[in-house]
């Protein structure tokens, strides 16, 4: 289920951070992603690995390594991000039980989930980057500006 999954929201945040700060040509480090998002690096590492395994992120080794998008941001939907990390984290059976849950809440939640999934299938990283820019967030310069006299 997509509704209220912290792992899914964190994965979307990671992908948006990479799209916003690195794109497909530059790379950003896991430490930078963690710092900007206010998360622990060790907490996002499993998500970075899952996103890399799915091909959504490309992992670059070495001193100038890090992560960059594995596909153009217009081709990455929110559903593809969420599916990549939720497939690595199957839901447990520790949730609610009983007839009210199974006959009323679960079908209702499933309907919400279906509608939300369809909307997320139509939303791309490209749209989120545009929203970030419209909100006044500044993207880093792709190359440092140098002046010569």
PDB file of C-alpha atoms in Angstrom:
ATOM      1  CA  UNK A   1       0.000   0.000   0.000  1.00  0.00           C
ATOM      2  CA  UNK A   2       1.265   3.431  -0.913  1.00  0.00           C
ATOM      3  CA  UNK A   3      -0.659   5.479   1.628  1.00  0.00           C
ATOM      4  CA  UNK A   4       1.558   6.761   4.450  1.00  0.00           C
ATOM      5  CA  UNK A   5       4.708   4.792   3.800  1.00  0.00           C
ATOM      6  CA  UNK A   6       7.680   6.701   5.199  1.00  0.00           C
ATOM      7  CA  UNK A   7      10.070   4.550   3.169  1.00  0.00           C
ATOM      8  CA  UNK A   8       8.266   5.533  -0.037  1.00  0.00           C
ATOM      9  CA  UNK A   9       8.243   9.253   0.789  1.00  0.00           C
ATOM     10  CA  UNK A  10      11.941   9.142   1.677  1.00  0.00           C
ATOM     11  CA  UNK A  11      12.730   7.438  -1.646  1.00  0.00           C
ATOM     12  CA  UNK A  12      10.838  10.153  -3.548  1.00  0.00           C
ATOM     13  CA  UNK A  13      12.758  12.800  -1.577  1.00  0.00           C
ATOM     14  CA  UNK A  14      16.085  11.119  -2.437  1.00  0.00           C
ATOM     15  CA  UNK A  15      15.224  10.947  -6.135  1.00  0.00           C
ATOM     16  CA  UNK A  16      14.071  14.564  -6.177  1.00  0.00           C
ATOM     17  CA  UNK A  17      17.278  15.645  -4.427  1.00  0.00           C
ATOM     18  CA  UNK A  18      19.410  13.845  -7.014  1.00  0.00           C
ATOM     19  CA  UNK A  19      17.331  15.219  -9.906  1.00  0.00           C
ATOM     20  CA  UNK A  20      17.472  18.742  -8.504  1.00  0.00           C
ATOM     21  CA  UNK A  21      21.136  18.828  -7.502  1.00  0.00           C
ATOM     22  CA  UNK A  22      22.822  16.463  -9.963  1.00  0.00           C
ATOM     23  CA  UNK A  23      20.618  15.414 -12.849  1.00  0.00           C
ATOM     24  CA  UNK A  24      22.151  12.966 -15.310  1.00  0.00           C
ATOM     25  CA  UNK A  25      25.564  14.553 -15.729  1.00  0.00           C
ATOM     26  CA  UNK A  26      26.808  15.411 -12.227  1.00  0.00           C
ATOM     27  CA  UNK A  27      26.786  13.279  -9.095  1.00  0.00           C
ATOM     28  CA  UNK A  28      25.819  13.970  -5.487  1.00  0.00           C
ATOM     29  CA  UNK A  29      27.130  12.076  -2.485  1.00  0.00           C
ATOM     30  CA  UNK A  30      24.978  10.126  -0.050  1.00  0.00           C
ATOM     31  CA  UNK A  31      26.298  12.391   2.706  1.00  0.00           C
ATOM     32  CA  UNK A  32      25.056  15.507   0.877  1.00  0.00           C
ATOM     33  CA  UNK A  33      21.648  13.941   0.248  1.00  0.00           C
ATOM     34  CA  UNK A  34      21.369  12.967   3.918  1.00  0.00           C
ATOM     35  CA  UNK A  35      22.416  16.420   5.115  1.00  0.00           C
ATOM     36  CA  UNK A  36      19.993  18.301   2.864  1.00  0.00           C
ATOM     37  CA  UNK A  37      17.113  15.974   3.822  1.00  0.00           C
ATOM     38  CA  UNK A  38      17.824  15.915   7.535  1.00  0.00           C
ATOM     39  CA  UNK A  39      18.210  12.134   7.535  1.00  0.00           C
ATOM     40  CA  UNK A  40      20.919   9.784   8.756  1.00  0.00           C
ATOM     41  CA  UNK A  41      23.205   8.554   5.994  1.00  0.00           C
ATOM     42  CA  UNK A  42      23.022   4.974   7.233  1.00  0.00           C
ATOM     43  CA  UNK A  43      19.227   5.255   7.083  1.00  0.00           C
ATOM     44  CA  UNK A  44      19.136   6.195   3.409  1.00  0.00           C
ATOM     45  CA  UNK A  45      21.827   3.753   2.206  1.00  0.00           C
ATOM     46  CA  UNK A  46      19.387   0.819   1.771  1.00  0.00           C
ATOM     47  CA  UNK A  47      17.087   3.064  -0.266  1.00  0.00           C
ATOM     48  CA  UNK A  48      19.971   4.292  -2.421  1.00  0.00           C
ATOM     49  CA  UNK A  49      20.944   0.668  -3.057  1.00  0.00           C
ATOM     50  CA  UNK A  50      17.380  -0.331  -3.977  1.00  0.00           C
ATOM     51  CA  UNK A  51      17.039   2.661  -6.316  1.00  0.00           C
ATOM     52  CA  UNK A  52      20.397   1.802  -7.918  1.00  0.00           C
ATOM     53  CA  UNK A  53      19.436  -1.865  -8.375  1.00  0.00           C
ATOM     54  CA  UNK A  54      16.226  -0.790 -10.105  1.00  0.00           C
ATOM     55  CA  UNK A  55      18.169   1.434 -12.529  1.00  0.00           C
ATOM     56  CA  UNK A  56      16.551   4.655 -11.323  1.00  0.00           C
ATOM     57  CA  UNK A  57      19.881   5.825  -9.907  1.00  0.00           C
ATOM     58  CA  UNK A  58      23.370   5.249 -11.187  1.00  0.00           C
ATOM     59  CA  UNK A  59      26.041   4.743  -8.560  1.00  0.00           C
ATOM     60  CA  UNK A  60      29.487   6.178  -9.323  1.00  0.00           C
ATOM     61  CA  UNK A  61      32.521   4.989  -7.365  1.00  0.00           C
ATOM     62  CA  UNK A  62      35.609   6.931  -6.515  1.00  0.00           C
ATOM     63  CA  UNK A  63      36.598  10.191  -4.846  1.00  0.00           C
ATOM     64  CA  UNK A  64      34.203  12.240  -7.009  1.00  0.00           C
ATOM     65  CA  UNK A  65      31.577   9.537  -6.926  1.00  0.00           C
ATOM     66  CA  UNK A  66      28.031   9.580  -5.727  1.00  0.00           C
ATOM     67  CA  UNK A  67      24.671   9.175  -7.386  1.00  0.00           C
ATOM     68  CA  UNK A  68      23.030  10.526 -10.508  1.00  0.00           C
ATOM     69  CA  UNK A  69      19.823   9.731 -12.320  1.00  0.00           C
ATOM     70  CA  UNK A  70      19.797   6.485 -14.244  1.00  0.00           C
ATOM     71  CA  UNK A  71      17.064   7.723 -16.598  1.00  0.00           C
ATOM     72  CA  UNK A  72      15.823  11.101 -17.806  1.00  0.00           C
ATOM     73  CA  UNK A  73      13.684  12.697 -15.103  1.00  0.00           C
ATOM     74  CA  UNK A  74      10.696  12.917 -17.464  1.00  0.00           C
ATOM     75  CA  UNK A  75      10.725   9.092 -17.612  1.00  0.00           C
ATOM     76  CA  UNK A  76      10.729   8.524 -13.839  1.00  0.00           C
ATOM     77  CA  UNK A  77       7.278   8.390 -12.255  1.00  0.00           C
ATOM     78  CA  UNK A  78       6.527   8.441  -8.555  1.00  0.00           C
ATOM     79  CA  UNK A  79       5.083   4.933  -8.841  1.00  0.00           C
ATOM     80  CA  UNK A  80       8.336   3.582 -10.310  1.00  0.00           C
ATOM     81  CA  UNK A  81      10.278   5.063  -7.375  1.00  0.00           C
ATOM     82  CA  UNK A  82       7.896   3.681  -4.763  1.00  0.00           C
ATOM     83  CA  UNK A  83       7.726   0.239  -6.358  1.00  0.00           C
ATOM     84  CA  UNK A  84      11.537   0.047  -6.420  1.00  0.00           C
ATOM     85  CA  UNK A  85      11.819   0.508  -2.651  1.00  0.00           C
ATOM     86  CA  UNK A  86       8.658  -1.266  -1.514  1.00  0.00           C
ATOM     87  CA  UNK A  87       9.620  -4.408  -3.446  1.00  0.00           C
ATOM     88  CA  UNK A  88      12.681  -4.541  -1.170  1.00  0.00           C
ATOM     89  CA  UNK A  89      10.494  -4.087   1.922  1.00  0.00           C
ATOM     90  CA  UNK A  90       7.453  -6.383   1.852  1.00  0.00           C
ATOM     91  CA  UNK A  91       4.662  -5.413   4.219  1.00  0.00           C
ATOM     92  CA  UNK A  92       4.473  -7.516   7.310  1.00  0.00           C
ATOM     93  CA  UNK A  93       1.342  -8.973   8.818  1.00  0.00           C
ATOM     94  CA  UNK A  94       1.684  -6.941  12.023  1.00  0.00           C
ATOM     95  CA  UNK A  95      -1.147  -4.619  11.011  1.00  0.00           C
ATOM     96  CA  UNK A  96      -4.738  -4.469  12.209  1.00  0.00           C
ATOM     97  CA  UNK A  97      -6.953  -7.537  12.138  1.00  0.00           C
ATOM     98  CA  UNK A  98     -10.597  -8.401  12.722  1.00  0.00           C
ATOM     99  CA  UNK A  99     -13.821  -8.283  10.741  1.00  0.00           C
ATOM    100  CA  UNK A 100     -14.233  -4.481  10.801  1.00  0.00           C
ATOM    101  CA  UNK A 101     -10.769  -4.060   9.389  1.00  0.00           C
ATOM    102  CA  UNK A 102     -11.081  -6.763   6.709  1.00  0.00           C
ATOM    103  CA  UNK A 103     -14.644  -5.964   5.601  1.00  0.00           C
ATOM    104  CA  UNK A 104     -14.675  -2.149   5.870  1.00  0.00           C
ATOM    105  CA  UNK A 105     -11.309  -0.438   6.351  1.00  0.00           C
ATOM    106  CA  UNK A 106      -9.204  -2.611   4.031  1.00  0.00           C
ATOM    107  CA  UNK A 107     -11.523  -2.283   0.978  1.00  0.00           C
ATOM    108  CA  UNK A 108     -11.884   1.453   1.593  1.00  0.00           C
ATOM    109  CA  UNK A 109      -8.110   1.910   1.887  1.00  0.00           C
ATOM    110  CA  UNK A 110      -7.576  -0.195  -1.211  1.00  0.00           C
ATOM    111  CA  UNK A 111      -9.833   2.173  -3.192  1.00  0.00           C
ATOM    112  CA  UNK A 112      -7.863   5.196  -1.955  1.00  0.00           C
ATOM    113  CA  UNK A 113      -4.636   3.425  -2.818  1.00  0.00           C
ATOM    114  CA  UNK A 114      -5.818   2.696  -6.360  1.00  0.00           C
ATOM    115  CA  UNK A 115      -6.714   6.348  -6.982  1.00  0.00           C
ATOM    116  CA  UNK A 116      -3.471   7.601  -5.460  1.00  0.00           C
ATOM    117  CA  UNK A 117      -1.407   5.113  -7.459  1.00  0.00           C
ATOM    118  CA  UNK A 118      -2.990   6.319 -10.706  1.00  0.00           C
ATOM    119  CA  UNK A 119      -2.215   9.939  -9.881  1.00  0.00           C
ATOM    120  CA  UNK A 120       1.367   9.036  -8.947  1.00  0.00           C
ATOM    121  CA  UNK A 121       1.730   7.106 -12.204  1.00  0.00           C
ATOM    122  CA  UNK A 122       1.092  10.386 -14.041  1.00  0.00           C
ATOM    123  CA  UNK A 123       3.504  12.478 -11.919  1.00  0.00           C
ATOM    124  CA  UNK A 124       7.163  12.553 -12.970  1.00  0.00           C
ATOM    125  CA  UNK A 125      10.373  13.775 -11.376  1.00  0.00           C
ATOM    126  CA  UNK A 126      10.466  16.458 -14.043  1.00  0.00           C
ATOM    127  CA  UNK A 127       7.217  17.924 -12.662  1.00  0.00           C
ATOM    128  CA  UNK A 128       8.560  17.863  -9.101  1.00  0.00           C
ATOM    129  CA  UNK A 129      11.766  19.642 -10.141  1.00  0.00           C
ATOM    130  CA  UNK A 130       9.650  22.340 -11.824  1.00  0.00           C
ATOM    131  CA  UNK A 131       7.567  22.683  -8.639  1.00  0.00           C
ATOM    132  CA  UNK A 132      10.762  23.097  -6.609  1.00  0.00           C
ATOM    133  CA  UNK A 133      11.974  25.831  -8.966  1.00  0.00           C
ATOM    134  CA  UNK A 134       8.581  27.573  -8.860  1.00  0.00           C
ATOM    135  CA  UNK A 135       8.753  27.444  -5.046  1.00  0.00           C
ATOM    136  CA  UNK A 136      11.932  29.519  -5.270  1.00  0.00           C
ATOM    137  CA  UNK A 137      14.496  26.791  -4.573  1.00  0.00           C
ATOM    138  CA  UNK A 138      17.789  27.463  -6.334  1.00  0.00           C
ATOM    139  CA  UNK A 139      19.566  24.759  -8.269  1.00  0.00           C
ATOM    140  CA  UNK A 140      23.358  24.656  -8.066  1.00  0.00           C
ATOM    141  CA  UNK A 141      25.377  25.911 -11.008  1.00  0.00           C
ATOM    142  CA  UNK A 142      26.476  23.047 -13.233  1.00  0.00           C
ATOM    143  CA  UNK A 143      29.957  24.515 -13.490  1.00  0.00           C
ATOM    144  CA  UNK A 144      31.581  27.089 -11.239  1.00  0.00           C
ATOM    145  CA  UNK A 145      31.677  30.576 -12.700  1.00  0.00           C
ATOM    146  CA  UNK A 146      35.223  31.793 -13.275  1.00  0.00           C
ATOM    147  CA  UNK A 147      36.305  35.268 -14.171  1.00  0.00           C
ATOM    148  CA  UNK A 148      39.476  36.208 -16.005  1.00  0.00           C
ATOM    149  CA  UNK A 149      40.860  39.676 -16.457  1.00  0.00           C
TER     150      UNK A 149
END
